[in-house]
Coordinates of C-alpha atoms (C1' of nucleotides) in Angstrom, one line a residue:
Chain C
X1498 CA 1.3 -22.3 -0.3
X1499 CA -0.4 -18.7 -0.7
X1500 CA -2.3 -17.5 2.4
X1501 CA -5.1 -14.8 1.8
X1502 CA -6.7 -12.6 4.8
X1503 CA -10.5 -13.0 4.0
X1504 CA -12.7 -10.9 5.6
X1505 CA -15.6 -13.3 5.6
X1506 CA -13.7 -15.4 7.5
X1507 CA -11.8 -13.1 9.7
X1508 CA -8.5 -15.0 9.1
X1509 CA -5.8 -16.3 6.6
X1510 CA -6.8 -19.4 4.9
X1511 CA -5.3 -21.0 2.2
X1512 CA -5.7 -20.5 -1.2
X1513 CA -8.0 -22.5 -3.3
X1514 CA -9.5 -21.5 -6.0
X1515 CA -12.7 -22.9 -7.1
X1516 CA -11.1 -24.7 -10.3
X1517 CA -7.5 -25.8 -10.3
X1518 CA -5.0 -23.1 -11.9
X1519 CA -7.5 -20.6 -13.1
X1520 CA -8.6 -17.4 -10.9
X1521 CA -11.2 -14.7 -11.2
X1522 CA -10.9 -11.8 -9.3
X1523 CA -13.1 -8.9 -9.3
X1524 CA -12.0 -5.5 -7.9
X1525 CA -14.2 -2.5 -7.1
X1526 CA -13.1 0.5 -9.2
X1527 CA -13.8 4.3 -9.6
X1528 CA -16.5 6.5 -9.9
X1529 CA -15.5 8.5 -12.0
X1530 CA -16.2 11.9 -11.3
X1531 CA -12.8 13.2 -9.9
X1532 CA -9.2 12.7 -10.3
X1533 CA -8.1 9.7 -8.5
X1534 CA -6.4 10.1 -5.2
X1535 CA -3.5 8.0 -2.9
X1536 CA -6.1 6.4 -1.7
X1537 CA -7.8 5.0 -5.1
X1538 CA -3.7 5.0 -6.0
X1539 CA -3.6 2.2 -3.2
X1540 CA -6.7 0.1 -4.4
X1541 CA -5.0 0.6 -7.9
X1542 CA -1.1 -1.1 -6.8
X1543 CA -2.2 -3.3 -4.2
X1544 CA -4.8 -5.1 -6.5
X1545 CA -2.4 -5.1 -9.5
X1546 CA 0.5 -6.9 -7.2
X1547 CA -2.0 -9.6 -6.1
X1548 CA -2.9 -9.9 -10.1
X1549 CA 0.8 -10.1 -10.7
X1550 CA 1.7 -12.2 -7.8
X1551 CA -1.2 -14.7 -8.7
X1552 CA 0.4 -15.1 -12.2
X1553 CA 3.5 -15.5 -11.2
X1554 CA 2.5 -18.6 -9.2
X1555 CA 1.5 -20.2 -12.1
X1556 CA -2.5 -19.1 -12.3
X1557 CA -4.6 -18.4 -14.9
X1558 CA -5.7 -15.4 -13.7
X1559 CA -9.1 -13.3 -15.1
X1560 CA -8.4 -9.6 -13.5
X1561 CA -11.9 -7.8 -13.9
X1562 CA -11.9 -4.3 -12.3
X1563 CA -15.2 -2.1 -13.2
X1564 CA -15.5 1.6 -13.5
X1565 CA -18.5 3.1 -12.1
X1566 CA -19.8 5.9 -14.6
X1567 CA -23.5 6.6 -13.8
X1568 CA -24.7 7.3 -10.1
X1569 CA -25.7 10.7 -8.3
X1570 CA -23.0 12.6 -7.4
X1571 CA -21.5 11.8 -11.5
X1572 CA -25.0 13.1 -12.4
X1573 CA -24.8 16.4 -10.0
X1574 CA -21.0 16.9 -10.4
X1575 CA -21.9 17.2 -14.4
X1576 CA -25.0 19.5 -13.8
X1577 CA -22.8 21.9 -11.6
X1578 CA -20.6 21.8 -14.4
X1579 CA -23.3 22.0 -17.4
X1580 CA -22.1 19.3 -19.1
X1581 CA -23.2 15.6 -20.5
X1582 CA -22.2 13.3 -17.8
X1583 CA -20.6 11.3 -20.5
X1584 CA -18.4 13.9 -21.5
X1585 CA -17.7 14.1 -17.2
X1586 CA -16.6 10.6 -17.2
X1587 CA -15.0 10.5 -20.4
X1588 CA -12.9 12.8 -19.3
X1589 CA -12.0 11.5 -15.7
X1590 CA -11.8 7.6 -17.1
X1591 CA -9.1 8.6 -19.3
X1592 CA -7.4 10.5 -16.3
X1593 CA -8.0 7.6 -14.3
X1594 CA -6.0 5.1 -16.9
X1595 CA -2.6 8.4 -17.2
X1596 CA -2.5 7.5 -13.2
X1597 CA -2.5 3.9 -13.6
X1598 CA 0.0 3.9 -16.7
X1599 CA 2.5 6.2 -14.5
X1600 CA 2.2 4.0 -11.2
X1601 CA 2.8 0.9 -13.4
X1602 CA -0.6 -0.6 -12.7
X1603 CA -1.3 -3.0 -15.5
X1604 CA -4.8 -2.6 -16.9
X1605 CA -7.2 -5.4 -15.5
X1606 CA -8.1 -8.1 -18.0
X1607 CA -11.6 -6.7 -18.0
X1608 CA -12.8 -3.4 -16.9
X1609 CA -16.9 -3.3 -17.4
X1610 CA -18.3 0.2 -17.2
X1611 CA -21.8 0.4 -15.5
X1612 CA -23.6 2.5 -18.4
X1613 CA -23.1 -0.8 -20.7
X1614 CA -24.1 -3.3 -18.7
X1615 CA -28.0 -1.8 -18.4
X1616 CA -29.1 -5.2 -19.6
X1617 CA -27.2 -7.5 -16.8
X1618 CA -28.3 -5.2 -14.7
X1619 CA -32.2 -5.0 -15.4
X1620 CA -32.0 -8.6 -15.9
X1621 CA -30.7 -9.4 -12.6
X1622 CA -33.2 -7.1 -10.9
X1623 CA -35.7 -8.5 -12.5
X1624 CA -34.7 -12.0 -10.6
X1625 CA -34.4 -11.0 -7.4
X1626 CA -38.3 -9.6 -8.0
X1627 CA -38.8 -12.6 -9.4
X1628 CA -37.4 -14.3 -6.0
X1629 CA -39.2 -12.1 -4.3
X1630 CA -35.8 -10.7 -2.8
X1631 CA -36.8 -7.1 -4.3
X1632 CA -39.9 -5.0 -4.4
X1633 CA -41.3 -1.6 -6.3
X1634 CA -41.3 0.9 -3.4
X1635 CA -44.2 3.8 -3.3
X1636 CA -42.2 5.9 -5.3
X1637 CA -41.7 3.9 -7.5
X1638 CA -38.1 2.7 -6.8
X1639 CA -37.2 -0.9 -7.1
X1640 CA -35.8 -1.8 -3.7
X1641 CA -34.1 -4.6 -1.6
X1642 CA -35.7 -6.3 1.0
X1643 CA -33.1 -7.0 3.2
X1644 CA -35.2 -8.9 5.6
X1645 CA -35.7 -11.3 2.9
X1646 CA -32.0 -12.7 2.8
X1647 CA -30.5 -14.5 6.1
X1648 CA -27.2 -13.6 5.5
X1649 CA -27.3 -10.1 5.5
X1650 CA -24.3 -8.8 7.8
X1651 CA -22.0 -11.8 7.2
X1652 CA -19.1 -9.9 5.8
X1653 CA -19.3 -7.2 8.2
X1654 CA -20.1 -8.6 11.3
X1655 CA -22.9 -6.5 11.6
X1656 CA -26.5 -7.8 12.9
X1657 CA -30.0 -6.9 11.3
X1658 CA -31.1 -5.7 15.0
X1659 CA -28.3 -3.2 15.7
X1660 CA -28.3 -1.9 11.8
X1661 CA -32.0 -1.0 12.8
X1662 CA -31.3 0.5 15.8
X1663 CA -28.8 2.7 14.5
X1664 CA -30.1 6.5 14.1
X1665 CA -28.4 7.4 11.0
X1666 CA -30.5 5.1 8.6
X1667 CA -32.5 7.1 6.4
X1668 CA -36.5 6.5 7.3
X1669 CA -37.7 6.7 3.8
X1670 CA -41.2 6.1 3.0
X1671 CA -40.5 4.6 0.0
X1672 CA -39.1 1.8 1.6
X1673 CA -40.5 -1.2 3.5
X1674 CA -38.2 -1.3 5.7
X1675 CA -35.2 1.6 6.5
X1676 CA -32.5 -1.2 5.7
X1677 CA -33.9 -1.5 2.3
X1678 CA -31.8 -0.1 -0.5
X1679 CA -32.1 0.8 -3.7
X1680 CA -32.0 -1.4 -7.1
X1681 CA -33.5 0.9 -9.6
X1682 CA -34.0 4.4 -9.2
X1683 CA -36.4 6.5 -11.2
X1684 CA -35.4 9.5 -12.9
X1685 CA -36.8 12.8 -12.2
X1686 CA -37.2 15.4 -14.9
X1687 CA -33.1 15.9 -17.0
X1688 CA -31.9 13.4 -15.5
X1689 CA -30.3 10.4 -17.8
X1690 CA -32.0 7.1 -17.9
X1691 CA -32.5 4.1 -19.4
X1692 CA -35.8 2.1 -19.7
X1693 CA -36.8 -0.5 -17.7
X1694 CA -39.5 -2.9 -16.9
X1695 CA -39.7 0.1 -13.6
X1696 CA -39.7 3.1 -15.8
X1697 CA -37.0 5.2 -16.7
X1698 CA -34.3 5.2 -14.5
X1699 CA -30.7 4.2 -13.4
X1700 CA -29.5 1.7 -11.2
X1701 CA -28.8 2.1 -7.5
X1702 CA -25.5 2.1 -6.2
X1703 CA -24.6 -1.8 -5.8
X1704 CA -26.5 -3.5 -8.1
X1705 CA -24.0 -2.6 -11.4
X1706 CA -21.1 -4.6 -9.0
X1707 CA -23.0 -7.6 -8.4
X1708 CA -24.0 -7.9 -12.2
X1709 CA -20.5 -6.9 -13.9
X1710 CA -19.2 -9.5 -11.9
X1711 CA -21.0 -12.6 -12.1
X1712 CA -21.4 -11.9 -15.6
X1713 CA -17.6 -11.7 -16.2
X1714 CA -16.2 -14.4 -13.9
X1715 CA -19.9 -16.3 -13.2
X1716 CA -22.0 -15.9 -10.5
X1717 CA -19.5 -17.9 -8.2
X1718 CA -16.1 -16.7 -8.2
X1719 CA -12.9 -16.6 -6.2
X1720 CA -11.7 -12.9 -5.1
X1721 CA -13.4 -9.9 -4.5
X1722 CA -11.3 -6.6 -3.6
X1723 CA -11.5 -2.8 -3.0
X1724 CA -11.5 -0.4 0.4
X1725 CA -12.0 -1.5 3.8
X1726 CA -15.2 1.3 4.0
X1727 CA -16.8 -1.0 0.9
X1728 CA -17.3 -4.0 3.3
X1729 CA -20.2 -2.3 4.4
X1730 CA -22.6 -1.6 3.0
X1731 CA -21.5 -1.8 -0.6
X1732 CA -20.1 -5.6 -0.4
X1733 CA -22.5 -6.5 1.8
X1734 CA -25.6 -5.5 -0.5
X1735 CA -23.5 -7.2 -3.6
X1736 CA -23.7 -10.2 -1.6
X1737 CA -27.2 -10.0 -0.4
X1738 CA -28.2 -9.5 -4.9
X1739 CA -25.7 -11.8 -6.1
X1740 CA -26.9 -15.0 -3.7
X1741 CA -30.6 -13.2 -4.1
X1742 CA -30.4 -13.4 -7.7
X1743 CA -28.4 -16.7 -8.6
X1744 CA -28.9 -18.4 -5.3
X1745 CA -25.2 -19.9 -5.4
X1746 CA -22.4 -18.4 -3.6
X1747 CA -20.9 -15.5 -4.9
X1748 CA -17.2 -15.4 -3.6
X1749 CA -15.0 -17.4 -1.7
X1750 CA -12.1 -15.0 -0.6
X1751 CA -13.1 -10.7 0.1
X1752 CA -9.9 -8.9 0.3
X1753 CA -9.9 -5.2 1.6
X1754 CA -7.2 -3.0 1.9
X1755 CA -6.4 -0.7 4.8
X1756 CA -6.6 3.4 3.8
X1757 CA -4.7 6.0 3.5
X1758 CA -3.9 8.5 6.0
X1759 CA -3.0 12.2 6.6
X1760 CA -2.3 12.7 10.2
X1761 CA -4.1 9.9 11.3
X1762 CA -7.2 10.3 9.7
X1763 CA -8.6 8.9 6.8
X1764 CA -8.0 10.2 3.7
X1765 CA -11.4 10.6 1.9
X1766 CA -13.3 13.1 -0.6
X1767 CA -15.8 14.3 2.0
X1768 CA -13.2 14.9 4.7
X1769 CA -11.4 16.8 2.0
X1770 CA -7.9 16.0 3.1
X1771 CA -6.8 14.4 0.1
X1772 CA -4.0 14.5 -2.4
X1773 CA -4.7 13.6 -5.9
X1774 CA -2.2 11.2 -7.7
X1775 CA -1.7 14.2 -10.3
X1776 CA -0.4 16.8 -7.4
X1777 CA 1.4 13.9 -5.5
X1778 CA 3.4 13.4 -9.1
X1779 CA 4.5 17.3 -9.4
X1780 CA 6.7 16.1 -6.3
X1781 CA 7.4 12.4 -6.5
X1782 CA 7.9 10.4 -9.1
X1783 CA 5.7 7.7 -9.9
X1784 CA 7.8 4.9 -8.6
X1785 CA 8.4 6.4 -5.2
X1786 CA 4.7 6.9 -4.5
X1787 CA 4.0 2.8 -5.7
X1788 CA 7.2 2.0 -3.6
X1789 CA 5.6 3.9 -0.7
X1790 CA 2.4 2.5 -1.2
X1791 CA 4.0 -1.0 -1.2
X1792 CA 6.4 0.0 1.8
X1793 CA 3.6 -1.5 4.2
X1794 CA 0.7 -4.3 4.6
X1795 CA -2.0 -3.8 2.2
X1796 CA -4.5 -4.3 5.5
X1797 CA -2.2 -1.9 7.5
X1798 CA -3.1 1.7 7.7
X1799 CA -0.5 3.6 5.1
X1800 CA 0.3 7.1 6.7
X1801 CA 0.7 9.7 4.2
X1802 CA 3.5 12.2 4.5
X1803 CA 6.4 14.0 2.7
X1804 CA 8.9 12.4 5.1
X1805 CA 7.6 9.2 3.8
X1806 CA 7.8 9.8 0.5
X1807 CA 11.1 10.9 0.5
X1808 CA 12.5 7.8 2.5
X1809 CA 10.9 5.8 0.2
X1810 CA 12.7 7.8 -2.6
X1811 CA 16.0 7.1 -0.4
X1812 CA 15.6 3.5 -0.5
X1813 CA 14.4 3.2 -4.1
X1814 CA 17.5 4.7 -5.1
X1815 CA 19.7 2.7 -3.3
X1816 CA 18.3 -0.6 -5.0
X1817 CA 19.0 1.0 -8.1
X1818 CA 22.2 2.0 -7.2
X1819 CA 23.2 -1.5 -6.4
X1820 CA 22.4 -2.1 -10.3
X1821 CA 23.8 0.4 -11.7
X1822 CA 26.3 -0.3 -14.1
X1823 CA 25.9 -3.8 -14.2
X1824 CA 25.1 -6.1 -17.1
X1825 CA 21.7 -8.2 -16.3
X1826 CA 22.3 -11.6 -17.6
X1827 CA 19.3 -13.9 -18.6
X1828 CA 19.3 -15.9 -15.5
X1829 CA 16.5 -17.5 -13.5
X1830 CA 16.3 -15.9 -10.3
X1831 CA 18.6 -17.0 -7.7
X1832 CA 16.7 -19.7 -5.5
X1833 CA 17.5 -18.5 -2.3
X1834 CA 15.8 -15.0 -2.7
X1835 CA 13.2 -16.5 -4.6
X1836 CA 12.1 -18.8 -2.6
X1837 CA 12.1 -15.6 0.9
X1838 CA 10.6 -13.2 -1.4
X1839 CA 7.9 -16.3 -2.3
X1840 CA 7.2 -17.1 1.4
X1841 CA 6.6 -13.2 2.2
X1842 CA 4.4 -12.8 -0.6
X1843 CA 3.1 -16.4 -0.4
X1844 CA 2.0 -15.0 3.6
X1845 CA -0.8 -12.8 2.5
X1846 CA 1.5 -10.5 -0.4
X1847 CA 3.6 -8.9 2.7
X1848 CA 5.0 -6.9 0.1
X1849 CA 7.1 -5.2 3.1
X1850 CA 8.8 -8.9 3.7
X1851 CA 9.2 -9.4 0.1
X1852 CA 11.2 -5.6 0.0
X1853 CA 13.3 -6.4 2.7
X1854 CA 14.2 -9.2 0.7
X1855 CA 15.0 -7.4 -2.1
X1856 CA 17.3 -5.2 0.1
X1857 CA 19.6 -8.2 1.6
X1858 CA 19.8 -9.2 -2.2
X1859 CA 20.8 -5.7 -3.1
X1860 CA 23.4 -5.9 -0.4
X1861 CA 25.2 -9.5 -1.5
X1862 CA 24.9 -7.9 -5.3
X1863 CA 27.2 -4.7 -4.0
X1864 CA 29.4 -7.0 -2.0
X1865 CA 29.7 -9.0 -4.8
X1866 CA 30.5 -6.5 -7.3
X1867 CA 33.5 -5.2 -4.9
X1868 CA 35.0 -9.1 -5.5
X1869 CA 34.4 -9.1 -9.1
X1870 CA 32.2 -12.3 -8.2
X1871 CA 31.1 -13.4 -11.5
X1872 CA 27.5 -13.5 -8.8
X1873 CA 26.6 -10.0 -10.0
X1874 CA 25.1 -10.6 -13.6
X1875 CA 22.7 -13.6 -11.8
X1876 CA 22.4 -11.1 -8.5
X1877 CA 21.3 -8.4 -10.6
X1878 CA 18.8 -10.4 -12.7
X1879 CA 17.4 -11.5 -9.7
X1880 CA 16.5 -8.0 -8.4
X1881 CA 15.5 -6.7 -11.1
X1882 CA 13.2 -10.0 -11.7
X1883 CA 11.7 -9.7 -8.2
X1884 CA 11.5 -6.1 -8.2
X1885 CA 9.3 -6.6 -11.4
X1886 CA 6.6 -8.7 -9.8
X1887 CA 6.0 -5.5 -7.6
X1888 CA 6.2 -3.5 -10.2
X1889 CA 9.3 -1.8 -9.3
X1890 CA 12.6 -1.7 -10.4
X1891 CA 12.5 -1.8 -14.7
X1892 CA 13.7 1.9 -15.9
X1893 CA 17.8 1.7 -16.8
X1894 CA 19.1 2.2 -13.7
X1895 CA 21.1 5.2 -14.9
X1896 CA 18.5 6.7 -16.1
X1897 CA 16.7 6.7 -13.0
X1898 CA 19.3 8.1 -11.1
X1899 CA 19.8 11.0 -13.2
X1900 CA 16.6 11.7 -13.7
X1901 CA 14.4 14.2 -12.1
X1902 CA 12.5 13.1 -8.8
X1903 CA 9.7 14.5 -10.6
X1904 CA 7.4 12.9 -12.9
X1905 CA 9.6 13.9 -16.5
X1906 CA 7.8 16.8 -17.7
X1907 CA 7.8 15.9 -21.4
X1908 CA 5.4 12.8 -19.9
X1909 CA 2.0 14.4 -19.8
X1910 CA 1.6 17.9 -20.8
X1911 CA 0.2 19.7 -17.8
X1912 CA 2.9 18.3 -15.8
X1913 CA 5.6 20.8 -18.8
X1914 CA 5.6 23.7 -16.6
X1915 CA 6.5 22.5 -13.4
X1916 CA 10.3 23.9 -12.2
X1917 CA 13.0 21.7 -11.0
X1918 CA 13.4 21.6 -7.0
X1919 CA 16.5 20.8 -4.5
X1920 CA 16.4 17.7 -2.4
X1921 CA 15.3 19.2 0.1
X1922 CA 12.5 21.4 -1.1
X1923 CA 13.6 24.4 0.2
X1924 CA 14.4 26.3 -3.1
X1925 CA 13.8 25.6 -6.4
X1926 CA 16.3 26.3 -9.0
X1927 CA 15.8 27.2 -13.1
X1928 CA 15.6 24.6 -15.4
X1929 CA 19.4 25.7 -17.1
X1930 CA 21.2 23.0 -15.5
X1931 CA 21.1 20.0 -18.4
X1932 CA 22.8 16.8 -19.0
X1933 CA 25.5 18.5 -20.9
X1934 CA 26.5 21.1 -18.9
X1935 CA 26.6 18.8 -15.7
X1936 CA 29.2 16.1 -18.2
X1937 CA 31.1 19.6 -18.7
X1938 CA 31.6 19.9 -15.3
X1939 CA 32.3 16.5 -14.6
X1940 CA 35.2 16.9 -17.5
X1941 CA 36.5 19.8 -15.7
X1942 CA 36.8 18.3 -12.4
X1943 CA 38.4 15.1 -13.6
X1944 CA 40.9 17.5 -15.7
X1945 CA 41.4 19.5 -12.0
X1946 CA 41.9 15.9 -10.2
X1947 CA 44.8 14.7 -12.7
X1948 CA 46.3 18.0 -11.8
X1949 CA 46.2 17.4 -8.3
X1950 CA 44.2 20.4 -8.0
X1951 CA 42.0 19.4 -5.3
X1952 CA 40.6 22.9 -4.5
X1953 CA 39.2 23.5 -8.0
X1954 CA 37.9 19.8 -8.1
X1955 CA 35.9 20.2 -4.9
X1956 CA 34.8 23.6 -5.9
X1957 CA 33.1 22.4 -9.3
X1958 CA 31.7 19.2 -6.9
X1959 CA 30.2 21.9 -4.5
X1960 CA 28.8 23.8 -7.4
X1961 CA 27.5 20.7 -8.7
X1962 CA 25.8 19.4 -5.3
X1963 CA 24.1 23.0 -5.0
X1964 CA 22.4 22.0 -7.9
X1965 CA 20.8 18.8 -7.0
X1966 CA 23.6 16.5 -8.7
X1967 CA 26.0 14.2 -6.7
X1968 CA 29.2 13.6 -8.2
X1969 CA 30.5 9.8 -7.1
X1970 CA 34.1 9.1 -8.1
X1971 CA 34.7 5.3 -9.1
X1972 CA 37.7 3.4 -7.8
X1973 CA 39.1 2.9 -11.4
X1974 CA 39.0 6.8 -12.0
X1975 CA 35.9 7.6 -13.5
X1976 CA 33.0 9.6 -12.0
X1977 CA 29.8 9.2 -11.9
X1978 CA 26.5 11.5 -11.0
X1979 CA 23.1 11.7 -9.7
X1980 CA 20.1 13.6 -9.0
X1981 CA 19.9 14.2 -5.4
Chain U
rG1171 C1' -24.0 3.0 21.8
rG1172 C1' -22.9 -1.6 18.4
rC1173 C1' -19.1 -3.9 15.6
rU1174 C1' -13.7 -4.1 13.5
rG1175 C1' -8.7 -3.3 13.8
rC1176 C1' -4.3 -1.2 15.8
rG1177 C1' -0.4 0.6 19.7
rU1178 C1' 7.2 -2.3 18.0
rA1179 C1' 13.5 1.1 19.0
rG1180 C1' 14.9 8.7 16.6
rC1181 C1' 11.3 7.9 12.1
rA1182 C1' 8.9 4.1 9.1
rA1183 C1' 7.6 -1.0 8.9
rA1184 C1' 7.6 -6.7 9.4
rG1185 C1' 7.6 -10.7 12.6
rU1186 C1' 8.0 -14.2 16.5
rG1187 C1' 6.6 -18.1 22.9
rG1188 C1' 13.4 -18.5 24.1
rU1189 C1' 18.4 -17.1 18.5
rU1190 C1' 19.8 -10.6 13.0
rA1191 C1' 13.9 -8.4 10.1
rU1192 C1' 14.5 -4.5 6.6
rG1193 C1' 14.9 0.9 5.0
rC1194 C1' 16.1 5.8 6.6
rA1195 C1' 18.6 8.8 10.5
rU1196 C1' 22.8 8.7 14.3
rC1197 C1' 27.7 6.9 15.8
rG1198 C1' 32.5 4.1 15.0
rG1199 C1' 35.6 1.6 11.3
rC1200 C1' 37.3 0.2 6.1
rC1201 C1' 37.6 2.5 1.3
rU1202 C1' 38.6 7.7 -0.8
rG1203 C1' 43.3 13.3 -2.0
rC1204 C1' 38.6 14.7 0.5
rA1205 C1' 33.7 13.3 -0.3
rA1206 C1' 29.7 10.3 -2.2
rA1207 C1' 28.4 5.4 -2.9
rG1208 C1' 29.5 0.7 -1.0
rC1209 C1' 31.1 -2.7 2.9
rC1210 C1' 31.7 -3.9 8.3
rG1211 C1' 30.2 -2.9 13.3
rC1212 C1' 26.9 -0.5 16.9
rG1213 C1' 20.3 -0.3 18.9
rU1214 C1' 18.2 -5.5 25.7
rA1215 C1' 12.2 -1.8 20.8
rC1216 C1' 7.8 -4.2 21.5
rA1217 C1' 1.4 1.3 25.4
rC1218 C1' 0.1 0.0 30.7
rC1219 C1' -1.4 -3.7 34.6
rG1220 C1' -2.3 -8.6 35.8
rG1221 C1' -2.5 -14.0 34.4
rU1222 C1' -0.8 -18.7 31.9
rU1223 C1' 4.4 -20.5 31.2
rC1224 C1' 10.8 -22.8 33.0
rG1225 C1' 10.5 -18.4 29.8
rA1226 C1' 6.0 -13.5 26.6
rU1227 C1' 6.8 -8.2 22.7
rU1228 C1' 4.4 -12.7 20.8
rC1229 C1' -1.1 -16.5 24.3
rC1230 C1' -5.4 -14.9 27.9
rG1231 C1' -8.0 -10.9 30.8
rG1232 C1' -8.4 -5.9 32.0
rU1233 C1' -6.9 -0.5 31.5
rC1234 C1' -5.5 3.6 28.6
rG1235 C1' -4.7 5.7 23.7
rC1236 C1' -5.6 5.8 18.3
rA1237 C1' -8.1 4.7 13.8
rG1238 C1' -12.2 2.7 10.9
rC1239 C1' -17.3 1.0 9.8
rC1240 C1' -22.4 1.6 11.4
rU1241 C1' -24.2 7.8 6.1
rC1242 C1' -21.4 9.0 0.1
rC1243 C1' -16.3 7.3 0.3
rA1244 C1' -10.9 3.0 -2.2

RNA sequence: GGCUGCGUAGCAAAGUGGUUAUGCAUCGGCCUGCAAAGCCGCGUACACCGGUUCGAUUCCGGUCGCAGCCUCCA
């Protein structure tokens, strides 16, 4: 029985969605007007393990996460930069979807962009004027009249009273009321718009949420996801124009994950202490950072550090270690680990739970393999299966062991120029040492072992380990190697 | 100021009213020519102070510390 945390409720309830087997969740996306950072790179994997955990258990699952592509600071980043803002997000959605490709984030079922759904948009303001929920300002504005909608706060825990009280609401004129925010917002002179029963304009910030949604998975749904600082006021105001506009409820089960962190404070853009998933990938490689993102509760704070990133490198490569070599039958997964790595995920997707369980199956696989148990094939399978509904664990074992820590170079051009480094990090080293040479070396030092020639054999090991590589010498004679 | 949430062994991270989380690191052993990998063994950790209880890290209250939201932010 899967559990979900719901904010609206403040605790885990039980799953049940509105119609038996089928699922709609919605997920807040981007604005695009920047590369995407850990933090959006935590939105991106958490979200895409629910969708992949919800499948596995048997749903029919509708995965609609939108892009936002017009608001003001896309409209200001593209005038600083004297370009259409089109060509800004253009640019920055297709970035976007290289990050999700590399961090194995499937694309959502749906992913509505905010510049074509104008219509859902205007249509939906145009009911909650209709209800008398919303209201042209002096300026012109459409706005929302918060006071006008009992529930405001419900989802944040917040009260009308102390909102008010609060000094950093902007007083604006325009408004009836400083809580009121903005539906439709007229456009000043070069600015993009679209026309409107209001004028030209654009919409405000929440309104293209509440429309893409209920017009992709209905105006009642079941999950609704993105960042713990959405829950107010972003999620809040979709609430207050969704059940404005359609008078039903809008969804049964918020999700919000916990952020990232760099020394214990938020990452975020206007702090400015943020790592972009393209810089983060010169160092790691794409699987270590979802690993690491995965490596703790999706509610929990998620500290970001180099020593974090390479224990989760550390631990990645054991698991594939432990498959290494091994021939993956077609086996169902073994019912004991299926059923541990079910009640983790099952308990609010405690991905954490569900890797240690990967872990004590890693272990009986290598324990397994030193009794020639004919266990492995089915152990193997079984990791490999339950490392795949996290998104982990499908490259060739050997392959990812000899590979680069790096992102490969040859896999998006910008990354073609970045040098090879030690383990460490301390030095880098030239780009000479290939695949060829390193199976030369190997050669030479198996040559030097039948000779007894211990000396030369540890020497070419030595010279091999100073290079990254890790020479592993089988029981049956043969060696083996690995990037360090 | 209002409202959330958190504080677990060297590091990271789950969880629980009384029995092993897990990964990394350390130490000992097996294996190995030596290593590496792997396997086995080793950690009275649960911020502090009270309370409830036969028993609390786990429940309740308070103290301290940290983070977040209340303003654009995933």
């Amino acid at each position: 029985m899967l559990k979900i945390y719901n904010t609206l409720t403040r605790s885990k309830q039980e799953f049940v969605p509105r119609q038996p087997g089928k699922v709609g969740m919605y997920v807040c996306g981007m604005t695009v007007y920047d590369y995407c950072h850990i933090g959006h790179a935590r939105v991106m994997v958490v979200f895409d393990t629910v969708a992949r955990y919800l499948r596995h258990a048997g749903y029919q699952l509708t995965y609609v996460r939108n892009i936002t592509d017009i608001d003001d600071k896309i409209i200001q980043r593209a005038h600083q930069n004297g370009e259409a803002f089109t060509a800004l997000t253009e640019r920055f959605i297709e970035a976007m979807h290289e990050d999700e490709r590399a961090l194995s984030v499937l694309p959502p079922d749906l992913e509505p962009k905010a510049t074509q759904s104008i219509d859902d948009i205007i249509a939906m303001i145009a009911k909650l004027i209709e209800r008398e929920y919303a209201y042209v300002g002096g300026n012109g504005d459409v706005f929302y009249a918060v006071s006008r909608f009992d529930g405001y706060g419900k989802l944040s825990g917040k009260n009308i009273d102390d909102l008010n009280a609060g000094e950093r609401v902007d007083v604006d004129n325009a408004k009836r009321d400083p809580l009121d925010f903005v539906l439709w917002k007229m456009a000043k002179p070069g600015e993009p718009y679209w026309d409107s029963p209001w004028g030209q304009g654009r919409p405000g910030w929440h309104i293209e949420c509440s429309a893409m949604s209920t017009c992709c998975l209905g105006n009642h749904f079941d999950i609704h996801g993105g960042g713990m600082d959405l829950q107010f006021p972003h999620h809040e105001n979709e609430i207050a124009q969704s059940e404005g506009a359609t008078g039903e409820q809008f969804v049964n089960y918020w999700m919000h994950n916990g952020f990232v962190r760099v020394n214990e404070e938020k990452m975020s853009k206007s702090l400015g202490n943020f790592f972009t998933v393209r810089e983060v990938l010169k160092q790691y490689r794409p699987e270590i950072i979802r690993f690491f993102i995965l490596s703790s509760h999706y509610r929990s704070p998620l500290n970001y550090s180099d020593e974090q990133l390479d224990d989760a490198g550390t631990a990645l490569t054991r698991l594939y270690t432990a498959l290494r070599g091994v021939e993956i039958i077609d086996a169902p997964i073994d019912e004991e680990y299926k059923q541990r790595f079910e009640q983790a995920m099952d308990d609010d997707f405690n991905t954490p739970v569900a890797l240690a369980v990967l872990f004590d199956l890693a272990r009986e696989l290598n324990k397994a393999k030193a009794n020639q148990s004919e266990r492995v094939g089915q152990l193997a399978a079984s990791l490999k299966k339950l490392g795949g509904l996290l998104g982990v664990l499908q490259e060739e074992p050997d392959k990812y062991l000899k590979g680069q820590k790096q992102r490969d170079a040859v896999a998006v051009g910008e990354f073609a120029s970045i040098s090879l480094s030690n383990p460490t990090g301390t030095a880098s080293v030239t780009g000479q040492i290939n695949d060829e040479w390193i199976e030369q070396k190997k050669q030479q030092r198996l040559e030097a072992k039948k000779a007894k020639n211990w000396t030369l054999a540890d020497q070419i090991r030595d010279e091999l380990k100073q290079q990254g590589i890790i020479l592993e010498d089988a029981p049956d004679g043969t060696t083996s190697w690995r990037r360090g």
